Coordinates of C-alpha atoms in Angstrom, one line a residue:
X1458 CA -0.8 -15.0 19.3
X1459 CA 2.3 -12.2 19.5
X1460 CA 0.8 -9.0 18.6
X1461 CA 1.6 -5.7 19.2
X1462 CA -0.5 -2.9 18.7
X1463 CA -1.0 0.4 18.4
X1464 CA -1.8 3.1 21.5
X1465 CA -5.2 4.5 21.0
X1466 CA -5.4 7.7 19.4
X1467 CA -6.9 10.1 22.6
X1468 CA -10.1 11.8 22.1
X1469 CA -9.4 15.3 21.7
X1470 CA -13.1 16.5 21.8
X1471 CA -13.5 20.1 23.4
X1472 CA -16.5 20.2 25.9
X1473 CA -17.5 24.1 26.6
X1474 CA -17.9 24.3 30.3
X1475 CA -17.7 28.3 30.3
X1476 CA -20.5 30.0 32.4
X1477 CA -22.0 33.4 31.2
X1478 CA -20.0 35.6 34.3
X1479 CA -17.0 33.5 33.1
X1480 CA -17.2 34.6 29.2
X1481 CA -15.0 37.8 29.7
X1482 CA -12.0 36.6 31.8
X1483 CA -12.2 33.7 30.3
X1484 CA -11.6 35.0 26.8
X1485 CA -8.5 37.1 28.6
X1486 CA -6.8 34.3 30.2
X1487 CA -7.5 31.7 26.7
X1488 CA -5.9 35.2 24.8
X1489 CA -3.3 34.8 27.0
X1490 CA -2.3 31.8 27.2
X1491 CA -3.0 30.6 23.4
X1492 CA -0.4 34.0 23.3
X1493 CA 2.1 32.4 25.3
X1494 CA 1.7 29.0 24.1
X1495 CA 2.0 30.3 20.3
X1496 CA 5.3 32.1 21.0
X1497 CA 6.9 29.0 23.5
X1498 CA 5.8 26.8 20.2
X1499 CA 7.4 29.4 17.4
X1500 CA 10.6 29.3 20.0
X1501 CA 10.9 25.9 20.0
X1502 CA 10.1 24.9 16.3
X1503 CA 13.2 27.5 15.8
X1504 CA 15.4 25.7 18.4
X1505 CA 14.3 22.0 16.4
X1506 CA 15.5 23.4 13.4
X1507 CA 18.7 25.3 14.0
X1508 CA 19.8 24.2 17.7
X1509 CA 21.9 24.9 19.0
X1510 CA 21.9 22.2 21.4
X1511 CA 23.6 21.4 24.6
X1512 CA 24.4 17.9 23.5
X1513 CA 26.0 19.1 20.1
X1514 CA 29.2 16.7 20.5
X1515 CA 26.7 13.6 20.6
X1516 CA 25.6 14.2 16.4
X1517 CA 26.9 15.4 13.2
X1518 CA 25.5 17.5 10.7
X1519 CA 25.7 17.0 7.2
X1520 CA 29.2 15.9 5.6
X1521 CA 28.4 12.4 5.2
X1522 CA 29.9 12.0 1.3
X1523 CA 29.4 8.8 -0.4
X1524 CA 32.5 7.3 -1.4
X1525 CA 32.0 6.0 -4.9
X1526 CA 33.7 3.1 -6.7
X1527 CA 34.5 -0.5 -5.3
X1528 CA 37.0 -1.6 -2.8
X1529 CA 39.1 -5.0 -2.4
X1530 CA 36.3 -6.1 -0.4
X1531 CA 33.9 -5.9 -2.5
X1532 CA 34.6 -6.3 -6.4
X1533 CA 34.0 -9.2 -8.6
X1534 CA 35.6 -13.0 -7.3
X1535 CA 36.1 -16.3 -9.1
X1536 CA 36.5 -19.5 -6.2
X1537 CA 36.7 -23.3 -7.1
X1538 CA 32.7 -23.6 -6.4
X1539 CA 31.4 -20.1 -7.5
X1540 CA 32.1 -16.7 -9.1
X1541 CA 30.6 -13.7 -7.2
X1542 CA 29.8 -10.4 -9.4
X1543 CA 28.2 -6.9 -9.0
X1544 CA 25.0 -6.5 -10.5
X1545 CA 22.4 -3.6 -10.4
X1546 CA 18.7 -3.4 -9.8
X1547 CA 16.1 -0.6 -10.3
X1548 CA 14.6 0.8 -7.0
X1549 CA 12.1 3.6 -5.9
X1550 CA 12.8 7.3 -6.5
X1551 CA 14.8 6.3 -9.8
X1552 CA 17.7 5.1 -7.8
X1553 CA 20.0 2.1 -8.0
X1554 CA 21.0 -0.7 -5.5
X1555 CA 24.0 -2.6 -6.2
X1556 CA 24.2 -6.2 -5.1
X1557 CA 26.8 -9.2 -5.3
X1558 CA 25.6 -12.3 -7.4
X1559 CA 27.0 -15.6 -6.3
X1560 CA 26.8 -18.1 -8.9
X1561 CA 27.4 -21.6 -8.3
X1562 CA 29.3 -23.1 -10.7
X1563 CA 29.4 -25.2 -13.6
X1564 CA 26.6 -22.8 -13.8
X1565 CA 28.8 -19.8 -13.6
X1566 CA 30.7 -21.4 -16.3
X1567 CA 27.3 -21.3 -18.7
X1568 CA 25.1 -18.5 -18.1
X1569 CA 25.4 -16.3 -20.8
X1570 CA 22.6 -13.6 -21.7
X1571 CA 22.9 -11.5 -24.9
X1572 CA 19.3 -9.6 -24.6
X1573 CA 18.2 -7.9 -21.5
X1574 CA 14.6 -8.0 -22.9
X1575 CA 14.3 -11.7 -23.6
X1576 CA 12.9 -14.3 -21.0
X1577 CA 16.0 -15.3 -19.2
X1578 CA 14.6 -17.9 -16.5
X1579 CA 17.0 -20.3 -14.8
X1580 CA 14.6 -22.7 -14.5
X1581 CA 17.1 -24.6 -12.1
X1582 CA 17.7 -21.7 -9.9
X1583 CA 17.4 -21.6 -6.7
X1584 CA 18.1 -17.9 -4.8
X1585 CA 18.8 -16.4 -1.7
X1586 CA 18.0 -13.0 -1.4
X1587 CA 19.9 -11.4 1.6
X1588 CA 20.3 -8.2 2.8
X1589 CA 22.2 -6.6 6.6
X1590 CA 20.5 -5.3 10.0
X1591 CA 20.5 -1.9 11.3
X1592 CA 22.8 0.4 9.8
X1593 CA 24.3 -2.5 7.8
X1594 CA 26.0 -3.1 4.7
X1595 CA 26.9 -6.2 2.7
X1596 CA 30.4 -5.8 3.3
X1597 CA 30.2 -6.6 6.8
X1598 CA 30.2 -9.8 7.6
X1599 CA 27.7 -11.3 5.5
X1600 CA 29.8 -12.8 2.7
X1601 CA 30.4 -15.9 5.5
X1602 CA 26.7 -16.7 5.3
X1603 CA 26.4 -16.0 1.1
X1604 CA 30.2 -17.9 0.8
X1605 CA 28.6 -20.9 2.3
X1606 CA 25.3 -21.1 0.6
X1607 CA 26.6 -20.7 -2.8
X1608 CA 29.8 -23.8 -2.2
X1609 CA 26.4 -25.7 -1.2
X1610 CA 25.2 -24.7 -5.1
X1611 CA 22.4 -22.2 -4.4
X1612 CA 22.7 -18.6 -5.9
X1613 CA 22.4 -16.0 -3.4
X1614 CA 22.1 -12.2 -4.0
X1615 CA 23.5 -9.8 -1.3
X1616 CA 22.3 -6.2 -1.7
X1617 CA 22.9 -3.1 0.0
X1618 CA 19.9 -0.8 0.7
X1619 CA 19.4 3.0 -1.2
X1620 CA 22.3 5.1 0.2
X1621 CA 24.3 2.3 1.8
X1622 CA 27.4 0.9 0.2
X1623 CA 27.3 0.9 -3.4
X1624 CA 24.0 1.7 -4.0
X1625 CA 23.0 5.1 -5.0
X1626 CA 20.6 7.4 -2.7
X1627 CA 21.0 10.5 -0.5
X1628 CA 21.2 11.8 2.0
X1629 CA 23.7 8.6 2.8
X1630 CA 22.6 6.2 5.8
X1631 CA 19.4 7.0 5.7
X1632 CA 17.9 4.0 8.0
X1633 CA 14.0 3.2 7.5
X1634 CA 12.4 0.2 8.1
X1635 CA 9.9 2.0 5.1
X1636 CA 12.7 2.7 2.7
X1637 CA 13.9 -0.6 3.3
X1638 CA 11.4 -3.0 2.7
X1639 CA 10.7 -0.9 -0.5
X1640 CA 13.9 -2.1 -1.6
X1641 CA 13.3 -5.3 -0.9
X1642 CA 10.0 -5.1 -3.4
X1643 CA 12.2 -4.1 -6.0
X1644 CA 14.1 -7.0 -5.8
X1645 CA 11.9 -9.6 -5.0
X1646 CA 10.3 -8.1 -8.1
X1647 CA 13.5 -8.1 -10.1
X1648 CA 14.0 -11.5 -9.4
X1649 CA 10.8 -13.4 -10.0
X1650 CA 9.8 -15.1 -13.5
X1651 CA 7.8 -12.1 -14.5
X1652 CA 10.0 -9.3 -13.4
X1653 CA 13.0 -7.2 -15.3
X1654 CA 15.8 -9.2 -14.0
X1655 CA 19.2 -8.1 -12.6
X1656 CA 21.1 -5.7 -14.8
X1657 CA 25.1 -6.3 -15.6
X1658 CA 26.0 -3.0 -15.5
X1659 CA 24.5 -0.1 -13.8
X1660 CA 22.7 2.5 -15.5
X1661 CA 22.3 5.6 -12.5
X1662 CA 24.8 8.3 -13.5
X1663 CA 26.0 8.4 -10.1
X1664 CA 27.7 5.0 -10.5
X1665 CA 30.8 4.5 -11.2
X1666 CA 31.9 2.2 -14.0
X1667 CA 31.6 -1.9 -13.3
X1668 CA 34.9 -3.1 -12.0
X1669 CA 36.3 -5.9 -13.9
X1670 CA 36.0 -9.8 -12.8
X1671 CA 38.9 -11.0 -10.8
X1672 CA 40.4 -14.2 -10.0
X1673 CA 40.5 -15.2 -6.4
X1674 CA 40.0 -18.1 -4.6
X1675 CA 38.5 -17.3 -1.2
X1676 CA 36.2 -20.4 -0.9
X1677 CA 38.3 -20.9 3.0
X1678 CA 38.7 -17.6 4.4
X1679 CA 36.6 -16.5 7.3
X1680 CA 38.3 -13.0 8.1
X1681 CA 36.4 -9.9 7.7
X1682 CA 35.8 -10.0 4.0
X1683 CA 36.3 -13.2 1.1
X1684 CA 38.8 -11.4 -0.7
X1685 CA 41.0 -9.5 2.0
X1686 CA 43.5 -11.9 3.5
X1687 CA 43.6 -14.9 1.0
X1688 CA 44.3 -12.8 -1.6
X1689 CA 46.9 -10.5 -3.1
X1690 CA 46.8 -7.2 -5.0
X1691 CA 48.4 -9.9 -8.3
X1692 CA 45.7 -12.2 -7.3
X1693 CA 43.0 -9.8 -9.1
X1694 CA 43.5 -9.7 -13.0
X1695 CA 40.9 -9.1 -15.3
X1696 CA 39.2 -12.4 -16.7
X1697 CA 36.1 -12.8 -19.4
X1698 CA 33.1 -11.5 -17.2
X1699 CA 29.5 -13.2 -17.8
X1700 CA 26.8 -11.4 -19.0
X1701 CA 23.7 -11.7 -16.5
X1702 CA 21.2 -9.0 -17.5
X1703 CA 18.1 -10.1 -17.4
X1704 CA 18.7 -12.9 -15.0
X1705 CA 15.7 -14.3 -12.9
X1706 CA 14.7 -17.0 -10.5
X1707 CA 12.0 -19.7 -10.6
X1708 CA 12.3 -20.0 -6.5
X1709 CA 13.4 -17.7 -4.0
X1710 CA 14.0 -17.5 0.1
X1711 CA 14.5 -14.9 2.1
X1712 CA 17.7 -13.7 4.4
X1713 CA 17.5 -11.3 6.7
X1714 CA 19.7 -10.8 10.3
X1715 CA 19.0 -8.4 12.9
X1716 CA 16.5 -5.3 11.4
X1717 CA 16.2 -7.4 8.1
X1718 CA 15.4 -9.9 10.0
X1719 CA 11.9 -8.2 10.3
X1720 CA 12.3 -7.0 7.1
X1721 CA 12.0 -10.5 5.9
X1722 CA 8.7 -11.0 7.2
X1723 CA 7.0 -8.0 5.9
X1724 CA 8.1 -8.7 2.7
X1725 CA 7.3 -12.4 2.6
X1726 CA 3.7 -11.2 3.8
X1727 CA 3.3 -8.7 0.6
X1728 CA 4.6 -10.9 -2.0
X1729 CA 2.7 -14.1 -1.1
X1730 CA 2.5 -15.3 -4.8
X1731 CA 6.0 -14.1 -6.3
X1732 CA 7.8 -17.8 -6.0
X1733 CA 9.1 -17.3 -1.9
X1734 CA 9.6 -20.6 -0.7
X1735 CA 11.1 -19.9 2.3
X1736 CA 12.3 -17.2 4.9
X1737 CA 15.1 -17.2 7.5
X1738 CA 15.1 -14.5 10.1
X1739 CA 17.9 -14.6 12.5
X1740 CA 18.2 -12.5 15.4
X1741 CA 15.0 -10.5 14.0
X1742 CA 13.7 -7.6 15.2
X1743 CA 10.0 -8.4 15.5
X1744 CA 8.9 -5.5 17.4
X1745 CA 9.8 -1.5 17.7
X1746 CA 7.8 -1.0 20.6
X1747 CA 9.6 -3.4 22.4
X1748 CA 12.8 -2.2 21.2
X1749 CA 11.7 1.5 22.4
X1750 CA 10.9 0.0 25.8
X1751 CA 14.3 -1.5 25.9
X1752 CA 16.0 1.6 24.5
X1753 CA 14.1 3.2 27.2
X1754 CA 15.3 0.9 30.0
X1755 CA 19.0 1.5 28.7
X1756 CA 19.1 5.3 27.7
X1757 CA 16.5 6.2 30.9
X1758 CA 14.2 8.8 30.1
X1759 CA 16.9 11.7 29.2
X1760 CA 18.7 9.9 26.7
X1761 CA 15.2 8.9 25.4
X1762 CA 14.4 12.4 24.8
X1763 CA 17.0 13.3 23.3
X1764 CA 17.0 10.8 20.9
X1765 CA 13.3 11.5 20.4
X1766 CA 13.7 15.8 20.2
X1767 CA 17.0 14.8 17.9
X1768 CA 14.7 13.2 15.0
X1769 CA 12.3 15.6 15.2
X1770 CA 15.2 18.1 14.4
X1771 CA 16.3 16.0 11.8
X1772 CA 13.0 16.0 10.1
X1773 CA 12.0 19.4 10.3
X1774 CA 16.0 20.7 9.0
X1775 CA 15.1 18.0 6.1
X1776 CA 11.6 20.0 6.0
X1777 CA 13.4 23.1 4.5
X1778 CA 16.1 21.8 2.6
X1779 CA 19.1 21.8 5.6
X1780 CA 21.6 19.7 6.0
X1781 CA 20.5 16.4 8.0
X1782 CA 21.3 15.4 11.4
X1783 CA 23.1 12.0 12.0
X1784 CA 23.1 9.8 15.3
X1785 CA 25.7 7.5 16.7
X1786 CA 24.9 3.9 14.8
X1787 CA 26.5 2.0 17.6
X1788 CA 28.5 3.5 21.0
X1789 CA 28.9 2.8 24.4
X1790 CA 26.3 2.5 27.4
X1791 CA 27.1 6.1 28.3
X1792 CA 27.3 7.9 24.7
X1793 CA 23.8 8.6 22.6
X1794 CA 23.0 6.0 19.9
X1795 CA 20.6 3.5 18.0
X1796 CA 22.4 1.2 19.9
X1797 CA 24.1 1.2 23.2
X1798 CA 26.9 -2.0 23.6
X1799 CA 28.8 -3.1 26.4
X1800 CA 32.3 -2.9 25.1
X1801 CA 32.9 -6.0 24.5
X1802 CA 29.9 -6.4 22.4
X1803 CA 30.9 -3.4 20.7
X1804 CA 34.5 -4.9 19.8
X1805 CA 32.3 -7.9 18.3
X1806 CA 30.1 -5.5 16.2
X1807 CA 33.4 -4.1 14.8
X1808 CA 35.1 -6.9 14.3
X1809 CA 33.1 -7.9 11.2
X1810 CA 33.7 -4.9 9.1
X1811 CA 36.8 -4.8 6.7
X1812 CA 39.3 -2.5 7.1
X1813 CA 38.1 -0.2 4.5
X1814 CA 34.1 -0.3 3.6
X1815 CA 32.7 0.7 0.7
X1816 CA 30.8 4.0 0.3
X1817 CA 33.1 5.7 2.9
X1818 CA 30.9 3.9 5.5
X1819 CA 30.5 5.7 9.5
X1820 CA 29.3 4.6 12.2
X1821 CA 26.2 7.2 11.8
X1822 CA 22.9 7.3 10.5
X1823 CA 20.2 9.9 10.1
X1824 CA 18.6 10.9 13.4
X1825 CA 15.2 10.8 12.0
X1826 CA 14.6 6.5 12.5
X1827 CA 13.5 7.7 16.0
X1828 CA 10.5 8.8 14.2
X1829 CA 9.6 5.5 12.7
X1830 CA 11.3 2.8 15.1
X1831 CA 8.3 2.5 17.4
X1832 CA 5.6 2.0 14.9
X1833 CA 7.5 -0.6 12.9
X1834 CA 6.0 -4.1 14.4
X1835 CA 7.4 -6.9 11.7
X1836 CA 5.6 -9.9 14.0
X1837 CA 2.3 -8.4 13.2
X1838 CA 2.6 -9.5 9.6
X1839 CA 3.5 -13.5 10.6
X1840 CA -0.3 -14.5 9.8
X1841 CA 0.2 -13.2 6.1
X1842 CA 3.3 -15.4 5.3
X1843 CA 2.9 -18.5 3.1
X1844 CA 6.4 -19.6 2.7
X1845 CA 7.8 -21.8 5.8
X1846 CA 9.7 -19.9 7.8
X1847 CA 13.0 -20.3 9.9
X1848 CA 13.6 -18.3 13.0
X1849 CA 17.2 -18.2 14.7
X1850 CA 17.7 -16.9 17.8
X1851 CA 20.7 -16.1 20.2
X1852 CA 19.9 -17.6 23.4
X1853 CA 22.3 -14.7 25.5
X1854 CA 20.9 -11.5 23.0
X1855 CA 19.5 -8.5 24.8
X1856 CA 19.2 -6.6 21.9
X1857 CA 16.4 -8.8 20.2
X1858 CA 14.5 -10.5 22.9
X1859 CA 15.0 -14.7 22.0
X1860 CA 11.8 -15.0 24.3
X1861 CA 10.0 -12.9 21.8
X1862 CA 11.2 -14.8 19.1
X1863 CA 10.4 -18.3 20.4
X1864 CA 6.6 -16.7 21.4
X1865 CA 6.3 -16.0 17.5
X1866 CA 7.8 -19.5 16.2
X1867 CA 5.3 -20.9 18.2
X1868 CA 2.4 -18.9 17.5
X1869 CA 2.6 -18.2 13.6
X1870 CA -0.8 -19.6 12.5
X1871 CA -1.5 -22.4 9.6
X1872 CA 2.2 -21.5 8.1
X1873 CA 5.2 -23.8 9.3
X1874 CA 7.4 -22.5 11.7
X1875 CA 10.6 -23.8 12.6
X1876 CA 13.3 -22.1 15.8
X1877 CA 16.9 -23.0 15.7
X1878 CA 18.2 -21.6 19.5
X1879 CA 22.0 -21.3 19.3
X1880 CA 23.0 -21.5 23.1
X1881 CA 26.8 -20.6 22.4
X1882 CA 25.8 -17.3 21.4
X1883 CA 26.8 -15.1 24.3
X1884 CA 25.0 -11.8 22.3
X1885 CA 23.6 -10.5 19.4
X1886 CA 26.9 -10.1 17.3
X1887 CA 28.2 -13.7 18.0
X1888 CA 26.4 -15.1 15.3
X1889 CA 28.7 -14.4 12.8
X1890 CA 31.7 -15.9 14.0
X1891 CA 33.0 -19.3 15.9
X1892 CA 30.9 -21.6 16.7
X1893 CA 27.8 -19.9 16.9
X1894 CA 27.9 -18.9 13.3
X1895 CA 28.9 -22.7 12.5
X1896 CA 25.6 -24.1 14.5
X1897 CA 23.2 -21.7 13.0
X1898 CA 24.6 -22.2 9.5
X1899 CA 23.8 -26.0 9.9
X1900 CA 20.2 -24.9 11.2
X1901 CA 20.0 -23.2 7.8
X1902 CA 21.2 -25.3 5.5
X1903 CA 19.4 -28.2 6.3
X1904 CA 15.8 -26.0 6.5
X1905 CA 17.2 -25.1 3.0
X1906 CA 17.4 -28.3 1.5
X1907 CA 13.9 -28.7 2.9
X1908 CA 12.3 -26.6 1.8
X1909 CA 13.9 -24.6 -1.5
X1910 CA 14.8 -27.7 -3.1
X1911 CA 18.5 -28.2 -2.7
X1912 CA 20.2 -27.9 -6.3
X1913 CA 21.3 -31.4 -8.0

C-alpha cells in the first residue's frame, strides 16, 4: 500500500551526566551559553519578523487588494445546452465562496425556487463539484472541463476557494491545503439532500451585487475563458434570471486537478455517507513530502531554506498583526517559488488564464504554505473512500509523480479504482488543452456515465 508517514518525533529527554568537580564550571559555561543562545534566538525571532532580508526582490509584502465585482469572464451565460450562473455558499470564519452553477437545460428552463427554506431536491440531479490546483481559480481554465460536462446534461458547480476570485476572505491568496478542504465541507454540505443549498445571491457585505444573466452562446469556444472570444460586449443583455436558492443534489462526484486533486480525496474520505458517488483526481498531488523532496531536488538546499525561513516570517508577521508575506506562485528554475517551470511549461501555465482575472488575481500567494506543504499526505486517506474513484495521470509530468499515481490506483483497498494515463501529455499543464485535454475528457466521461448515473 502507498503510505507516507510522518518522521518520528526525537526524544528530547535530558540525562544529567554532570560530576560533583564539574557542578561549578559547568553552571558557568550552561550560564553562558543558554546567555548567548537566548540573545542569537531574540536576534533572529526579530530578523523573522521585520527582515530585512537579502533576498527582498524575491517576495512582496502586503498590497495584495481584492478586486471586487465580476469580469467578462466570469458573469452569468446562457448556451444552446446550459445556462451558467453565480451562486453563493456559506463557508468557515463567516465568509462566502462564490461559485458558477451550470445547469443543463430543459432543466435550466424549469427550476424555479421561491423559498430558500423549503426542501428543494432535484431528485434528477446529478453534480459535479469542481474546484482549481495550487494557487488556482475557476477562471482559469476550468470552464473547458465544466462546459463539457454540463452539454453532456450533468450540473457541475465550479467554486473558488476563501480569498480567491470572487469569494470573500483575507488576507487574499492565502493557499492551504487546511483552508481548503474546509471549503470543500461547506459545499459538499451545501449540496447534499440535508444541507442549506446554494444561495442566489450573496449575503457577505464584502460582495458586490449579483451581475445580471446574459445571453451568450459559448457552447464551441475553447480559448481562455467561455465567454471571451465568441462573444461581444452587445452579446450580454440582461435576460429573466432563475431563482436557485436552496438548490441541492441527490448525487454528487468529485473534481479536483493538480492540489485539488488531493483535495478530492480527503474530502471523499470525511464525507463517506453525504451522496459521493464518485471522485476524479487528475494530476493529483498525493503527497507533500514527496513534493518537498522534489522542491528540494529543484531549489537545492538554499532555495529550500529560504522558502522554509520565508513562511516562518510570514507566520510570525501574521502573529502580530503585520502585513503578510507573499511568494512567487509560479517562476522560472532560477527565481524563488511554489513552483519552478521550465519556460515553456511556464508559457502553458499562463496560457489558460484570461486576459483579465477576477479578484485582481497575481501570480503570488502567502509564504506561509511552506509550513503546511510537507505534512499534507492526501494518499493516506485512499482506504477511507467509498465512492469509485478515477485517477488521471500525465505520463511526461514532473511536477506530480504519474508513478506515484499509478502505485495508488493500484493499491486503494476494497474501493474501485480506475487510471486513465494520457501519453500525449508532455507535462503537467498539457491537460487542459489539445489533445491531451480531449483524451482525458473521454476517460471522464465515460467513468461518469458509470458510475453517477448519466442524466436521461
Amino acid at each position: 500500500m502507498v503510505r507516507v508517514s510522518s518522521p518520528p518525533i526525537p526524544d528530547f529527554t535530558l540525562v544529567n551526566t554532570v560530576k560533583p568537580y564539574e557542578f561549578q564550571i559547568s553552571v558557568s559555561y550552561n550560564y553562558s551559553m543558554s546567555f548567548t543562545i537566548s540573545i542569537i534566538l531574540i536576534a533572529v525571532s526579530v530578523l523573522l519578523v521585520t527582515g530585512p532580508w537579502p533576498w527582498t526582490a524575491e517576495v512582496r509584502y502586503g498590497g495584495h487588494d481584492w478586486v471586487k465585482g465580476q469580469t467578462q469572464n466570469t458573469i452569468h451565460i446562457n448556451t444552446e445546452s446550459y445556462s451558467r450562473r453565480n451562486v453563493y455558499i456559506a463557508a468557515a470564519d463567516a465568509e462566502e465562496l462564490e461559485a458558477w452553477l451550470y445547469l443543463p437545460k430543459p432543466t435550466a428552463h424549469l427550476m424555479h425556487y421561491e423559498d430558500a427554506e423549503s426542501s428543494h431536491i432535484f431528485s434528477d440531479c446529478r453534480c459535479i463539484i469542481m474546484a482549481h490546483g495550487l494557487g488556482g481559480q475557476r477562471d482559469m481554465g476550468l470552464h473547458l472541463y465544466a462546459d463539457r460536462f454540463a452539454s453532456e446534461g450533468y450540473h457541475v458547480l465550479v467554486f473558488d476557494y476563501r480569498s480567491f476570485g470572487g469569494s470573500t476572505g483575507e488576507p487574499r491568496h492565502w493557499v492551504s491545503p487546511k483552508r481548503h478542504v474546509e471549503d470543500w465541507a461547506a459545499v459538499i454540505q451545501a449540496l447534499q439532500p440535508t444541507g442549506q443549498g446554494l444561495r442566489s445571491k450573496p449575503s457577505h457585505p464584502a460582495h458586490m451585487m449579483e451581475m445580471p444573466e446574459t445571453t451568450c452562446d459559448a457552447s464551441n469556444n475553447q480559448s481562455s475563458n467561455s465567454t471571451s472570444s465568441s462573444c461581444s460586449d452587445s452579446d450580454f443583455k440582461t435576460t429573466a434570471t432563475n431563482d436557485v436558492s436552496g438548490f441541492r443534489c441527490s448525487s454528487l462526484a468529485l473534481w479536483g486537478t493538480s492540489m485539488s486533486g488531493g483535495h478530492v480525496l480527503v474530502a471523499a474520505a470525511a464525507h463517506q455517507n453525504h451522496s459521493i458517488s464518485a471522485v476524479i483526481s487528475q494530476i493529483p498531488l498525493l503527497s507533500g513530502r514527496a513534493a518537498s523532496r522534489a522542491a528540494l531536488a529543484t531549489r537545492g538546499v538554499v532555495g529550500t531554506l529560504k522558502t522554509a525561513v520565508l513562511a516562518v516570517h510570514d507566520v510570525a508577521r501574521s502573529l502580530l498583526g503585520l502585513s503578510p508575506v507573499y511568494i512567487r506562485i509560479v517562476g522560472k528554475t532560477d527565481e524563488l517559488a511554489l513552483m519552478q517551470l521550465p519556460v515553456e511549461e511556464l508559457d502553458k501555465y499562463f496560457s489558460k488564464h484570461p486576459a483579465v482575472k477576477q479578484g485582481g488575481w497575481r501570480p503570488w500567494a502567502l509564504a506561509r504554505l511552506g509550513l503546511e506543504m510537507p505534512w499534507y499526505n492526501p494518499v493516506n486517506h485512499l482506504q477511507d473512500i467509498h465512492a469509485p474513484v478515477l485517477f488521471v495521470a500525465a505520463e511526461q509530468d514532473r511536477l506530480c509523480s504519474p508513478a506515484l499515481i499509478k502505485a495508488a490506483a493500484s493499491d486503494c483497498g476494497m474501493m474501485k479504482c480506475e487510471l486513465a494515463m494520457i501519453p500525449l501529455a508532455q507535462d503537467h499543464f498539457s491537460m487542459y488543452s489539445g489533445q491531451a485535454f480531449e483524451q482525458a475528457t473521454t476517460s471522464m466521461l465515460s467513468f461518469l456515465k458509470r458510475h453517477l448515473n448519466h442524466p436521461s
